[in-house]
GROMACS .gro file of C-alpha atoms in nm:
model
  398
    1MET     CA    1  -2.059  -1.387   0.567
    2ARG     CA    2  -1.943  -1.060   0.419
    3ARG     CA    3  -1.667  -0.887   0.613
    4LYS     CA    4  -1.717  -0.540   0.753
    5ARG     CA    5  -1.531  -0.277   0.555
    6ASN     CA    6  -1.394   0.069   0.625
    7HIS     CA    7  -1.285   0.382   0.448
    8LEU     CA    8  -0.918   0.411   0.356
    9ILE     CA    9  -0.666   0.594   0.569
   10PRO     CA   10  -0.657   0.906   0.347
   11ILE     CA   11  -1.014   0.993   0.449
   12MET     CA   12  -0.929   0.994   0.819
   13ALA     CA   13  -0.602   1.174   0.755
   14LEU     CA   14  -0.770   1.443   0.547
   15ILE     CA   15  -1.036   1.504   0.813
   16ALA     CA   16  -0.771   1.539   1.081
   17MET     CA   17  -0.556   1.752   0.853
   18SER     CA   18  -0.850   1.979   0.774
   19LEU     CA   19  -0.901   2.047   1.142
   20ILE     CA   20  -0.532   2.107   1.196
   21MET     CA   21  -0.505   2.340   0.900
   22ALA     CA   22  -0.814   2.532   1.007
   23GLY     CA   23  -0.644   2.593   1.339
   24CYS     CA   24  -0.327   2.705   1.165
   25ARG     CA   25  -0.524   2.946   0.951
   26GLN     CA   26  -0.694   3.103   1.250
   27ASN     CA   27  -0.356   3.141   1.422
   28SER     CA   28  -0.186   3.270   1.111
   29THR     CA   29   0.111   3.499   1.137
   30GLY     CA   30  -0.075   3.741   0.913
   31GLN     CA   31   0.086   3.647   0.582
   32ASP     CA   32  -0.147   3.750   0.302
   33ALA     CA   33  -0.023   3.456   0.092
   34GLU     CA   34  -0.171   3.203   0.330
   35ASP     CA   35  -0.513   3.369   0.333
   36THR     CA   36  -0.541   3.344  -0.046
   37TYR     CA   37  -0.553   2.964  -0.039
   38ASP     CA   38  -0.860   2.754   0.022
   39TYR     CA   39  -0.762   2.484   0.271
   40THR     CA   40  -1.070   2.271   0.208
   41SER     CA   41  -1.117   2.284  -0.173
   42PRO     CA   42  -0.781   2.353  -0.337
   43HIS     CA   43  -0.712   2.365  -0.707
   44ILE     CA   44  -0.635   2.024  -0.864
   45PRO     CA   45  -0.419   2.072  -1.177
   46PRO     CA   46  -0.465   1.869  -1.499
   47PHE     CA   47  -0.151   1.658  -1.444
   48VAL     CA   48  -0.314   1.520  -1.127
   49LEU     CA   49  -0.662   1.483  -1.277
   50ASN     CA   50  -0.518   1.299  -1.578
   51MET     CA   51  -0.336   1.036  -1.371
   52LEU     CA   52  -0.636   0.802  -1.381
   53ASP     CA   53  -0.919   0.743  -1.628
   54SER     CA   54  -1.234   0.928  -1.520
   55ALA     CA   55  -1.083   1.003  -1.181
   56ASP     CA   56  -1.270   1.206  -0.923
   57TRP     CA   57  -1.044   1.366  -0.666
   58GLU     CA   58  -1.074   1.516  -0.322
   59ALA     CA   59  -0.793   1.731  -0.187
   60ASP     CA   60  -0.681   1.942   0.104
   61THR     CA   61  -0.405   2.198   0.157
   62ILE     CA   62  -0.114   2.073   0.364
   63CYS     CA   63   0.054   2.410   0.417
   64VAL     CA   64   0.161   2.730   0.239
   65VAL     CA   65   0.525   2.838   0.235
   66ASP     CA   66   0.606   3.187   0.099
   67GLY     CA   67   0.303   3.181  -0.127
   68ARG     CA   68   0.369   2.825  -0.247
   69ALA     CA   69   0.104   2.571  -0.150
   70PHE     CA   70   0.147   2.195  -0.102
   71TYR     CA   71  -0.154   1.967  -0.134
   72HIS     CA   72  -0.263   1.615  -0.049
   73ALA     CA   73  -0.526   1.456  -0.277
   74TYR     CA   74  -0.678   1.113  -0.321
   75ASP     CA   75  -0.896   0.952  -0.586
   76ILE     CA   76  -1.242   0.878  -0.443
   77HIS     CA   77  -1.227   0.526  -0.590
   78TYR     CA   78  -0.916   0.465  -0.375
   79ARG     CA   79  -0.686   0.395  -0.668
   80THR     CA   80  -0.412   0.625  -0.544
   81SER     CA   81  -0.317   0.922  -0.326
   82VAL     CA   82  -0.068   1.201  -0.404
   83ILE     CA   83   0.122   1.496  -0.258
   84TYR     CA   84   0.173   1.775  -0.510
   85ASP     CA   85   0.207   2.148  -0.573
   86ASP     CA   86   0.111   2.351  -0.879
   87LYS     CA   87   0.406   2.217  -1.078
   88ARG     CA   88   0.459   1.849  -0.996
   89VAL     CA   89   0.360   1.535  -0.808
   90TYR     CA   90   0.607   1.449  -0.531
   91LEU     CA   91   0.462   1.122  -0.401
   92GLU     CA   92   0.209   0.871  -0.529
   93ASP     CA   93   0.095   0.583  -0.314
   94PRO     CA   94  -0.245   0.420  -0.253
   95THR     CA   95  -0.235   0.458   0.125
   96LEU     CA   96  -0.002   0.755   0.157
   97TRP     CA   97  -0.026   0.889   0.513
   98CYS     CA   98   0.046   1.256   0.581
   99ASP     CA   99  -0.001   1.391   0.932
  100SER     CA  100   0.110   1.705   1.116
  101VAL     CA  101   0.396   1.656   1.360
  102SER     CA  102   0.243   1.906   1.604
  103ALA     CA  103   0.020   2.211   1.611
  104GLU     CA  104   0.322   2.429   1.686
  105GLU     CA  105   0.530   2.305   1.389
  106LYS     CA  106   0.277   2.364   1.115
  107TYR     CA  107   0.526   2.312   0.829
  108LYS     CA  108   0.650   1.973   0.949
  109PHE     CA  109   0.461   1.655   0.864
  110ASP     CA  110   0.507   1.284   0.915
  111ILE     CA  111   0.504   1.092   0.587
  112PHE     CA  112   0.435   0.716   0.592
  113MET     CA  113   0.463   0.490   0.286
  114THR     CA  114   0.470   0.127   0.398
  115ASP     CA  115   0.831   0.084   0.524
  116LYS     CA  116   0.945   0.426   0.401
  117GLU     CA  117   0.887   0.717   0.634
  118MET     CA  118   1.028   1.057   0.722
  119VAL     CA  119   0.949   1.393   0.877
  120VAL     CA  120   0.937   1.648   0.597
  121ASP     CA  121   0.984   2.020   0.659
  122PHE     CA  122   0.798   2.193   0.377
  123LYS     CA  123   0.991   2.515   0.443
  124ASP     CA  124   1.315   2.333   0.357
  125LYS     CA  125   1.363   2.267  -0.017
  126LYS     CA  126   1.617   1.992   0.051
  127SER     CA  127   1.369   1.818   0.280
  128VAL     CA  128   1.098   1.835   0.013
  129GLU     CA  129   1.333   1.682  -0.247
  130GLU     CA  130   1.430   1.411  -0.001
  131MET     CA  131   1.060   1.335   0.038
  132ALA     CA  132   1.025   1.302  -0.341
  133ARG     CA  133   1.308   1.047  -0.346
  134LEU     CA  134   1.097   0.813  -0.133
  135ASP     CA  135   0.895   0.739  -0.444
  136GLN     CA  136   1.134   0.708  -0.737
  137MET     CA  137   1.041   0.430  -0.978
  138PRO     CA  138   1.338   0.205  -1.064
  139PRO     CA  139   1.453   0.283  -1.421
  140SER     CA  140   1.414  -0.084  -1.512
  141PHE     CA  141   1.033  -0.055  -1.472
  142SER     CA  142   0.747   0.129  -1.643
  143ARG     CA  143   0.392   0.183  -1.517
  144TYR     CA  144   0.076   0.058  -1.689
  145ARG     CA  145  -0.273   0.166  -1.585
  146LYS     CA  146  -0.608   0.049  -1.714
  147ASP     CA  147  -0.963   0.094  -1.587
  148THR     CA  148  -1.242  -0.127  -1.726
  149PHE     CA  149  -1.611  -0.049  -1.666
  150THR     CA  150  -1.928  -0.250  -1.706
  151GLY     CA  151  -2.274  -0.286  -1.555
  152LEU     CA  152  -2.558  -0.041  -1.533
  153ASP     CA  153  -2.432   0.308  -1.622
  154ASN     CA  154  -2.073   0.180  -1.603
  155LYS     CA  155  -2.089   0.169  -1.223
  156VAL     CA  156  -1.883  -0.148  -1.194
  157MET     CA  157  -1.507  -0.105  -1.236
  158PHE     CA  158  -1.194  -0.315  -1.241
  159SER     CA  159  -0.877  -0.107  -1.207
  160MET     CA  160  -0.526  -0.237  -1.273
  161CYS     CA  161  -0.204  -0.044  -1.212
  162VAL     CA  162   0.117  -0.246  -1.248
  163ASP     CA  163   0.485  -0.157  -1.274
  164PHE     CA  164   0.622  -0.402  -1.531
  165MET     CA  165   0.991  -0.467  -1.583
  166ARG     CA  166   1.114  -0.329  -1.916
  167SER     CA  167   1.146  -0.603  -2.177
  168ASN     CA  168   1.519  -0.549  -2.233
  169GLU     CA  169   1.606  -0.622  -1.869
  170LYS     CA  170   1.772  -0.953  -1.777
  171HIS     CA  171   1.488  -1.102  -1.573
  172ALA     CA  172   1.196  -0.927  -1.745
  173GLU     CA  173   1.022  -1.243  -1.866
  174ALA     CA  174   1.028  -1.412  -1.525
  175VAL     CA  175   0.929  -1.102  -1.327
  176ASN     CA  176   0.649  -0.997  -1.563
  177THR     CA  177   0.507  -1.351  -1.578
  178TRP     CA  178   0.497  -1.352  -1.198
  179LEU     CA  179   0.325  -1.012  -1.195
  180ALA     CA  180   0.068  -1.127  -1.452
  181GLY     CA  181  -0.010  -1.429  -1.235
  182LEU     CA  182  -0.058  -1.206  -0.932
  183VAL     CA  183  -0.300  -0.982  -1.123
  184GLU     CA  184  -0.514  -1.268  -1.251
  185THR     CA  185  -0.525  -1.433  -0.910
  186LEU     CA  186  -0.618  -1.114  -0.727
  187ALA     CA  187  -0.881  -1.030  -0.989
  188VAL     CA  188  -1.098  -1.329  -0.901
  189GLN     CA  189  -0.996  -1.385  -0.540
  190LYS     CA  190  -1.284  -1.372  -0.295
  191GLU     CA  191  -1.254  -1.227   0.051
  192LEU     CA  192  -1.094  -1.440   0.322
  193GLU     CA  193  -0.914  -1.653   0.061
  194LYS     CA  194  -0.537  -1.665   0.035
  195PRO     CA  195  -0.386  -1.634  -0.315
  196GLN     CA  196  -0.319  -1.959  -0.499
  197HIS     CA  197  -0.070  -1.841  -0.758
  198THR     CA  198  -0.001  -2.186  -0.903
  199THR     CA  199  -0.355  -2.209  -1.043
  200VAL     CA  200  -0.303  -1.918  -1.283
  201PRO     CA  201  -0.185  -1.993  -1.639
  202GLN     CA  202   0.166  -1.863  -1.698
  203ARG     CA  203   0.154  -1.595  -1.970
  204SER     CA  204   0.445  -1.389  -2.093
  205ILE     CA  205   0.422  -1.008  -2.094
  206THR     CA  206   0.650  -0.854  -2.355
  207ASP     CA  207   0.473  -0.546  -2.497
  208GLU     CA  208   0.179  -0.307  -2.454
  209LYS     CA  209  -0.059  -0.546  -2.631
  210ASP     CA  210   0.017  -0.817  -2.378
  211LYS     CA  211  -0.049  -0.573  -2.092
  212ALA     CA  212  -0.381  -0.470  -2.244
  213ALA     CA  213  -0.478  -0.835  -2.293
  214LEU     CA  214  -0.392  -0.906  -1.929
  215ALA     CA  215  -0.611  -0.615  -1.817
  216ARG     CA  216  -0.903  -0.751  -2.024
  217ARG     CA  217  -0.864  -1.106  -1.890
  218ALA     CA  218  -0.842  -0.988  -1.532
  219ALA     CA  219  -1.142  -0.758  -1.568
  220ASP     CA  220  -1.349  -1.032  -1.733
  221GLY     CA  221  -1.258  -1.267  -1.450
  222TYR     CA  222  -1.368  -1.013  -1.191
  223PHE     CA  223  -1.698  -0.939  -1.363
  224THR     CA  224  -1.767  -1.313  -1.403
  225MET     CA  225  -1.702  -1.369  -1.033
  226LEU     CA  226  -1.948  -1.094  -0.944
  227ARG     CA  227  -2.216  -1.249  -1.164
  228LYS     CA  228  -2.174  -1.619  -1.091
  229GLU     CA  229  -1.993  -1.675  -0.765
  230LEU     CA  230  -2.124  -1.376  -0.571
  231ASP     CA  231  -2.467  -1.366  -0.737
  232ILE     CA  232  -2.445  -0.998  -0.827
  233ASP     CA  233  -2.657  -0.891  -1.123
  234LEU     CA  234  -2.469  -0.612  -1.297
  235ARG     CA  235  -2.797  -0.491  -1.447
  236ASP     CA  236  -2.934  -0.407  -1.103
  237ASP     CA  237  -2.893  -0.059  -0.966
  238ILE     CA  238  -2.660  -0.170  -0.686
  239GLY     CA  239  -2.450   0.143  -0.686
  240SER     CA  240  -2.078   0.157  -0.747
  241CYS     CA  241  -1.884  -0.168  -0.721
  242PHE     CA  242  -1.513  -0.199  -0.791
  243ARG     CA  243  -1.186  -0.380  -0.733
  244ASN     CA  244  -0.845  -0.212  -0.752
  245ILE     CA  245  -0.512  -0.391  -0.794
  246TYR     CA  246  -0.191  -0.190  -0.762
  247LEU     CA  247   0.153  -0.353  -0.792
  248LYS     CA  248   0.425  -0.094  -0.747
  249ALA     CA  249   0.800  -0.152  -0.792
  250TRP     CA  250   0.922  -0.088  -0.440
  251HIS     CA  251   1.272  -0.226  -0.387
  252VAL     CA  252   1.469  -0.376  -0.675
  253THR     CA  253   1.816  -0.534  -0.665
  254GLY     CA  254   2.012  -0.752  -0.902
  255LYS     CA  255   1.893  -1.064  -0.716
  256TYR     CA  256   1.532  -0.997  -0.616
  257VAL     CA  257   1.234  -0.772  -0.680
  258THR     CA  258   0.996  -0.639  -0.413
  259MET     CA  259   0.655  -0.499  -0.508
  260LEU     CA  260   0.404  -0.307  -0.302
  261LYS     CA  261   0.083  -0.510  -0.340
  262TYR     CA  262  -0.231  -0.308  -0.273
  263THR     CA  263  -0.592  -0.419  -0.326
  264TYR     CA  264  -0.919  -0.243  -0.259
  265ASP     CA  265  -1.271  -0.387  -0.282
  266TYR     CA  266  -1.608  -0.217  -0.267
  267TRP     CA  267  -1.936  -0.406  -0.319
  268GLY     CA  268  -2.180  -0.153  -0.181
  269GLY     CA  269  -2.254  -0.030   0.167
  270ALA     CA  270  -2.075   0.230   0.375
  271HIS     CA  271  -1.718   0.141   0.289
  272GLY     CA  272  -1.479  -0.107   0.133
  273TYR     CA  273  -1.183  -0.315   0.245
  274TYR     CA  274  -0.817  -0.295   0.150
  275THR     CA  275  -0.488  -0.481   0.194
  276GLU     CA  276  -0.133  -0.354   0.163
  277GLU     CA  277   0.190  -0.554   0.190
  278LEU     CA  278   0.530  -0.608   0.031
  279VAL     CA  279   0.576  -0.921  -0.181
  280SER     CA  280   0.918  -1.031  -0.306
  281TYR     CA  281   1.034  -1.255  -0.589
  282ASP     CA  282   1.353  -1.442  -0.680
  283PRO     CA  283   1.363  -1.429  -1.063
  284GLU     CA  284   1.666  -1.656  -1.092
  285ASN     CA  285   1.480  -1.946  -0.931
  286LYS     CA  286   1.135  -1.817  -1.037
  287GLN     CA  287   1.010  -1.837  -0.680
  288GLU     CA  288   0.806  -1.603  -0.463
  289ILE     CA  289   0.985  -1.533  -0.136
  290ASP     CA  290   0.778  -1.649   0.160
  291TRP     CA  291   0.842  -1.744   0.524
  292ASP     CA  292   0.983  -2.088   0.436
  293PHE     CA  293   1.214  -1.934   0.176
  294LEU     CA  294   1.364  -1.695   0.432
  295PHE     CA  295   1.369  -1.873   0.768
  296ARG     CA  296   1.491  -2.211   0.884
  297PRO     CA  297   1.194  -2.414   1.016
  298GLU     CA  298   1.352  -2.473   1.356
  299CYS     CA  299   1.396  -2.097   1.408
  300ASN     CA  300   1.037  -1.976   1.402
  301GLU     CA  301   1.029  -1.899   1.773
  302GLN     CA  302   1.361  -1.713   1.757
  303VAL     CA  303   1.229  -1.495   1.473
  304LEU     CA  304   0.924  -1.407   1.683
  305ASN     CA  305   1.151  -1.327   1.978
  306VAL     CA  306   1.339  -1.080   1.759
  307PHE     CA  307   1.021  -0.936   1.609
  308TYR     CA  308   0.803  -0.869   1.911
  309PRO     CA  309   1.037  -0.632   2.106
  310LYS     CA  310   1.057  -0.413   1.793
  311VAL     CA  311   0.683  -0.348   1.785
  312PRO     CA  312   0.661  -0.066   2.046
  313ALA     CA  313   0.940   0.129   1.871
  314ASN     CA  314   0.752   0.150   1.541
  315THR     CA  315   0.679   0.519   1.470
  316LYS     CA  316   0.321   0.474   1.358
  317TYR     CA  317   0.252   0.220   1.631
  318LYS     CA  318   0.369   0.466   1.897
  319LYS     CA  319   0.172   0.752   1.749
  320TYR     CA  320  -0.163   0.595   1.671
  321CYS     CA  321  -0.208   0.279   1.875
  322SER     CA  322  -0.452   0.272   2.163
  323ASP     CA  323  -0.413   0.068   2.479
  324TYR     CA  324  -0.667  -0.173   2.332
  325ILE     CA  325  -0.452  -0.243   2.025
  326ASN     CA  326  -0.142  -0.281   2.238
  327ARG     CA  327  -0.325  -0.542   2.445
  328VAL     CA  328  -0.457  -0.727   2.140
  329PHE     CA  329  -0.114  -0.739   1.979
  330SER     CA  330   0.047  -0.848   2.303
  331GLU     CA  331  -0.204  -1.131   2.344
  332MET     CA  332  -0.117  -1.259   1.997
  333PHE     CA  333   0.231  -1.337   2.132
  334THR     CA  334   0.132  -1.469   2.474
  335LEU     CA  335  -0.083  -1.773   2.408
  336HIS     CA  336  -0.018  -2.001   2.704
  337GLY     CA  337  -0.057  -2.376   2.736
  338ASP     CA  338  -0.157  -2.569   3.048
  339ASN     CA  339   0.202  -2.557   3.170
  340GLY     CA  340   0.212  -2.178   3.149
  341ASN     CA  341   0.477  -2.169   2.877
  342THR     CA  342   0.442  -1.959   2.564
  343GLU     CA  343   0.332  -2.173   2.270
  344GLY     CA  344   0.420  -1.911   2.008
  345LYS     CA  345   0.103  -1.980   1.809
  346ILE     CA  346   0.077  -1.670   1.596
  347GLU     CA  347  -0.005  -1.645   1.227
  348MET     CA  348   0.259  -1.403   1.101
  349PRO     CA  349   0.201  -1.225   0.769
  350GLN     CA  350   0.408  -1.299   0.460
  351PRO     CA  351   0.746  -1.125   0.486
  352GLY     CA  352   0.863  -0.879   0.222
  353LEU     CA  353   1.219  -0.764   0.155
  354GLY     CA  354   1.247  -0.389   0.208
  355GLU     CA  355   1.543  -0.155   0.177
  356LYS     CA  356   1.654  -0.193   0.537
  357GLY     CA  357   1.509  -0.523   0.650
  358VAL     CA  358   1.231  -0.779   0.640
  359VAL     CA  359   0.886  -0.614   0.647
  360PHE     CA  360   0.583  -0.774   0.814
  361SER     CA  361   0.247  -0.609   0.736
  362PHE     CA  362  -0.063  -0.651   0.955
  363GLN     CA  363  -0.384  -0.564   0.772
  364PRO     CA  364  -0.692  -0.382   0.906
  365TYR     CA  365  -0.886  -0.607   1.146
  366GLN     CA  366  -0.581  -0.823   1.221
  367LEU     CA  367  -0.483  -0.591   1.503
  368SER     CA  368  -0.768  -0.344   1.515
  369GLY     CA  369  -1.036  -0.172   1.308
  370PHE     CA  370  -0.983   0.035   0.999
  371PRO     CA  371  -0.896   0.377   1.147
  372ASP     CA  372  -0.551   0.254   1.252
  373GLY     CA  373  -0.487   0.109   0.906
  374THR     CA  374  -0.213  -0.134   0.808
  375PHE     CA  375   0.090  -0.162   1.036
  376HIS     CA  376   0.427  -0.233   0.874
  377PHE     CA  377   0.713  -0.351   1.095
  378THR     CA  378   1.070  -0.362   0.961
  379ILE     CA  379   1.325  -0.594   1.125
  380PRO     CA  380   1.688  -0.522   1.020
  381TYR     CA  381   1.846  -0.798   0.815
  382GLY     CA  382   2.143  -0.826   1.048
  383GLU     CA  383   1.924  -0.914   1.346
  384LEU     CA  384   1.760  -1.197   1.153
  385ALA     CA  385   2.079  -1.330   0.992
  386PRO     CA  386   2.126  -1.624   1.235
  387TYR     CA  387   1.786  -1.764   1.142
  388LEU     CA  388   1.795  -1.727   0.763
  389THR     CA  389   1.821  -2.018   0.521
  390ASP     CA  390   2.135  -2.050   0.309
  391LYS     CA  391   1.927  -1.957   0.005
  392ALA     CA  392   1.808  -1.637   0.174
  393LYS     CA  393   2.161  -1.545   0.283
  394HIS     CA  394   2.284  -1.586  -0.074
  395LEU     CA  395   1.998  -1.369  -0.204
  396LEU     CA  396   2.075  -1.097   0.050
  397GLY     CA  397   2.451  -1.111  -0.004
  398MET     CA  398   2.531  -1.238   0.343
   0.00000   0.00000   0.00000
């Protein structure tokens, strides 16, 4: 049965932001500069429009400071979202969340990017530059984008955006082979299935030709799945249909690489479905870092005991969660047996290694519906140290 899907977070954020900004405009201090900007249909410069092939963008004005406007825009095919002004892009992230701190502080906004977050004051140049540093690509990586279209009137699309390690780096072959395997697996993966990376042929990625060949293979695999496995006739006028894969270099050290893995699927209907999580890789041992890699098997309950008390302190959880979601999440950790004791039966997501700790990401529908989006919880490494395997401690320099 096909899973219900929702719009991405940027849609909800932009609607809310539009209402907030409208209120700010009505309560303006009288600055002529603010009244010259259109808060609902701002200008989108060529360097934003050119980020993606054939991109269609929707944008809104965040705020105007001394005649300088800041904008939030997203591609309507959900390939990415950006914060920019007339001169540059500050942030790029598929599910970038930007929300006003309060109606009174109209220049201050919460910024959420998976496990990276801050309150940015757009009146403070240092704060704006600090925001931009949230999204600096490691110099050892370069970004490759490719959109492939097919079907009636090119309405069916496969989009690939991957940060590949530069070929002259020490672990480039291992990391890029892992990334290629992720792309090919995610290209043909059906809903409700977990990735089976070992089934993908191991192919080396050394130059631009190899990247282009990977994009073609992945796109062909996706189109074949639509035709054969899902019984979709690309000649039918079924409307737009697409799959996006985005692998972004997120946190890179000399011992491991963490990527932001984002996918989005749309097969018709009102909305699509997306996932967002951090995935980490040990290039020395050529091994993806999962729960068993990090934690000793006898310590599962202790890890949960560390994790659960951290949930209410999460910034986004505090700000957006309803009583219903709090209850659902609580029940996930309080499954009781006949003797009344906690059994600890909870399916935790795959952990990712962030800058400050281990990140657990709960996808839409795991905790709630789409409007609340993905929830990312970071547990400091030091608090999990007693439960880590020796291999994990070595990787983390403990």
